XYZ file of C-alpha atoms in Angstrom:
231
model
C 33.232 -25.119 -20.001
C 36.996 -25.624 -19.804
C 36.478 -28.943 -18.000
C 34.057 -30.320 -20.672
C 36.355 -29.218 -23.376
C 39.271 -31.044 -21.701
C 37.200 -34.167 -21.158
C 35.718 -34.282 -24.764
C 39.238 -33.808 -26.239
C 41.208 -36.267 -24.215
C 38.823 -38.896 -23.075
C 35.872 -41.094 -24.235
C 32.476 -40.876 -22.768
C 30.916 -44.195 -21.651
C 28.813 -44.165 -24.751
C 31.735 -43.612 -27.097
C 33.723 -46.285 -25.399
C 31.101 -48.909 -25.690
C 30.456 -47.809 -29.241
C 34.149 -47.954 -30.132
C 34.775 -51.389 -28.455
C 31.492 -52.751 -29.819
C 30.155 -53.904 -26.477
C 27.056 -53.295 -24.506
C 26.748 -51.055 -21.387
C 25.996 -54.292 -19.387
C 29.153 -55.913 -20.618
C 31.179 -52.869 -19.471
C 29.572 -53.046 -15.982
C 30.184 -56.782 -15.846
C 33.894 -56.338 -16.724
C 34.195 -53.698 -13.900
C 32.438 -55.868 -11.385
C 34.724 -58.658 -12.283
C 37.845 -56.421 -11.598
C 38.972 -56.631 -15.162
C 38.094 -53.101 -16.374
C 39.111 -49.878 -14.666
C 36.460 -47.572 -13.327
C 35.767 -44.223 -15.007
C 38.646 -41.557 -14.410
C 35.931 -38.895 -14.252
C 32.213 -38.866 -13.176
C 30.124 -35.805 -13.737
C 26.876 -35.065 -12.193
C 25.055 -32.426 -14.262
C 22.077 -30.405 -13.042
C 20.479 -28.546 -15.972
C 18.073 -25.661 -15.594
C 16.370 -24.264 -18.628
C 13.952 -21.394 -19.129
C 11.887 -20.846 -22.324
C 8.521 -19.677 -23.480
C 7.156 -22.991 -22.221
C 8.521 -22.370 -18.690
C 11.296 -23.893 -16.603
C 12.753 -27.312 -17.205
C 15.118 -29.302 -14.946
C 17.209 -32.327 -15.897
C 19.776 -34.301 -13.942
C 22.292 -36.720 -15.771
C 25.435 -38.554 -14.967
C 28.364 -38.814 -17.356
C 31.450 -41.072 -17.151
C 34.686 -40.509 -18.984
C 37.384 -43.094 -19.706
C 40.964 -42.999 -21.104
C 41.052 -43.391 -24.828
C 43.529 -46.329 -24.436
C 40.872 -48.413 -22.772
C 39.413 -49.417 -26.148
C 42.515 -51.636 -26.568
C 42.226 -52.818 -22.958
C 38.753 -54.079 -23.696
C 40.185 -56.085 -26.415
C 42.708 -57.587 -24.006
C 39.668 -58.631 -21.704
C 37.832 -60.198 -24.559
C 40.884 -62.241 -25.578
C 42.117 -63.293 -22.191
C 38.569 -63.576 -20.405
C 39.792 -64.498 -16.960
C 41.193 -62.292 -14.241
C 44.487 -64.140 -13.853
C 45.275 -63.908 -17.611
C 44.224 -60.236 -17.788
C 46.322 -59.290 -14.829
C 49.318 -61.359 -16.283
C 48.991 -59.167 -19.521
C 49.139 -56.013 -17.368
C 52.122 -57.530 -15.378
C 54.166 -58.542 -18.419
C 53.542 -55.296 -20.254
C 54.456 -53.106 -17.230
C 57.614 -55.212 -16.566
C 58.700 -55.198 -20.342
C 58.287 -51.347 -20.446
C 60.530 -51.023 -17.302
C 63.132 -53.327 -18.936
C 62.914 -51.338 -22.214
C 63.450 -47.991 -20.431
C 66.393 -49.518 -18.391
C 68.058 -50.463 -21.774
C 67.454 -46.949 -23.058
C 69.251 -45.421 -20.008
C 66.374 -44.764 -17.679
C 67.896 -46.791 -14.897
C 66.602 -47.019 -11.350
C 68.160 -48.418 -8.189
C 64.948 -48.660 -6.435
C 64.070 -52.345 -5.674
C 60.485 -51.989 -6.742
C 61.811 -51.905 -10.368
C 63.981 -54.984 -9.830
C 63.698 -57.542 -6.988
C 60.334 -56.270 -5.725
C 58.854 -55.592 -9.080
C 56.110 -58.217 -8.860
C 54.771 -56.829 -5.607
C 55.003 -53.370 -6.933
C 53.011 -54.287 -10.111
C 50.349 -55.745 -7.972
C 49.937 -52.421 -6.115
C 49.886 -50.602 -9.561
C 47.135 -53.038 -10.775
C 44.963 -51.900 -7.913
C 45.448 -48.142 -8.778
C 44.756 -49.050 -12.582
C 41.501 -50.860 -11.733
C 40.321 -47.836 -9.605
C 40.634 -45.520 -12.659
C 43.489 -43.578 -11.236
C 45.899 -44.070 -14.045
C 43.276 -43.273 -16.591
C 43.196 -39.771 -15.148
C 46.921 -39.155 -14.703
C 48.623 -40.904 -17.733
C 48.310 -40.179 -21.397
C 46.827 -43.523 -22.326
C 45.871 -45.194 -19.110
C 47.803 -48.287 -20.336
C 50.601 -50.289 -18.713
C 53.319 -48.752 -20.733
C 52.573 -45.231 -19.676
C 51.916 -46.309 -16.084
C 55.375 -47.872 -15.890
C 57.039 -44.864 -17.445
C 55.305 -42.338 -15.208
C 55.916 -44.324 -11.965
C 59.640 -44.889 -12.928
C 60.158 -41.159 -13.729
C 58.337 -39.927 -10.616
C 60.356 -42.224 -8.440
C 63.729 -41.119 -9.898
C 62.798 -37.470 -9.899
C 61.878 -37.491 -6.246
C 65.010 -39.303 -5.343
C 67.141 -36.665 -7.199
C 65.300 -33.873 -5.397
C 66.460 -35.319 -1.991
C 70.000 -33.951 -2.801
C 70.482 -30.432 -1.507
C 72.554 -29.577 -4.705
C 72.609 -31.239 -8.039
C 75.922 -31.714 -9.769
C 75.910 -31.460 -13.737
C 75.402 -35.198 -14.098
C 72.471 -35.212 -11.642
C 70.924 -32.194 -13.481
C 71.224 -34.020 -16.815
C 69.508 -37.033 -15.215
C 66.763 -34.946 -13.774
C 66.217 -33.459 -17.195
C 66.005 -37.005 -18.802
C 63.316 -38.198 -16.259
C 61.397 -34.991 -16.356
C 60.989 -35.370 -20.157
C 60.006 -38.996 -19.664
C 57.357 -37.900 -17.186
C 56.149 -35.207 -19.603
C 55.486 -37.728 -22.351
C 53.732 -40.219 -20.084
C 51.729 -37.946 -17.788
C 48.382 -36.523 -18.590
C 47.713 -32.812 -18.840
C 45.214 -32.901 -16.090
C 41.815 -31.158 -16.055
C 42.117 -27.224 -15.608
C 40.974 -27.396 -11.994
C 43.476 -30.065 -11.056
C 46.695 -28.759 -12.595
C 48.091 -26.755 -9.887
C 47.831 -29.793 -7.470
C 48.992 -32.248 -10.059
C 52.285 -34.211 -10.342
C 52.877 -32.569 -13.715
C 52.748 -29.069 -12.165
C 55.131 -30.102 -9.302
C 57.607 -32.411 -11.196
C 57.536 -31.083 -14.763
C 56.461 -27.475 -15.157
C 57.945 -26.280 -11.865
C 61.199 -28.131 -12.109
C 61.764 -26.995 -15.656
C 61.534 -23.311 -14.434
C 63.539 -23.910 -11.354
C 66.382 -25.929 -12.954
C 66.127 -24.331 -16.385
C 65.579 -27.749 -17.999
C 65.236 -28.217 -21.611
C 62.289 -29.835 -23.440
C 63.405 -32.647 -25.776
C 62.826 -32.171 -29.446
C 60.643 -34.781 -31.294
C 63.694 -36.286 -32.825
C 65.461 -36.782 -29.502
C 62.277 -38.207 -28.052
C 62.077 -40.828 -30.734
C 65.717 -41.696 -30.262
C 65.210 -42.084 -26.552
C 62.116 -44.310 -26.989
C 59.715 -42.067 -25.255
C 57.402 -41.312 -28.252
C 53.799 -40.793 -27.268
C 52.750 -43.431 -29.802
C 53.610 -46.562 -27.838
C 53.061 -49.849 -29.482
C 50.546 -52.023 -27.682
C 51.176 -55.792 -27.217
C 48.147 -57.832 -26.182
C 49.974 -61.006 -25.751
């Protein structure tokens, strides 16, 4: 039951999502068919077998789970309506978060966060619509996606060095903490294979990195309660 506990705590079922967003199941499917709304992050196929005084009973059911941040994303879809405008919202929010992180000291020399950022965001949009980022980020929204991708890119670049000097270790610690705040916890059966295990948990042990205090996280602008701009 660990999987169900995780999903029920950190995600919304399809029924919970449509109720919270005040839309119909048909509207949700329509948004997905139009390429506006991400696919579910998890799909469960359940086969129930029950025995009682009245005899055996079998039931099959399918459940979908979505990132909790998708309630606000549906609001974006309802406001913008058209694919180009919805994508532009994603693009602008992703780019703004990269710029914000740059100003806060989370800088990257990788061109996908500067000269090539528009092409990079188009690729990210594809992953977003497939439901991938609903699974591996805290909110599933552009802000967490940008933070996760920036942190992952810089951590991997630092790990290419055979030995890290004190400045590089400090930089590694900075980006590991950023990844920690933007990355999902992952379902129990996924954790050993997850980016969180490889790039947060394992690196903290290997390099004796320190977890940031809440006060430091707020100062660094990596609070988990990101403001959401739907403009």
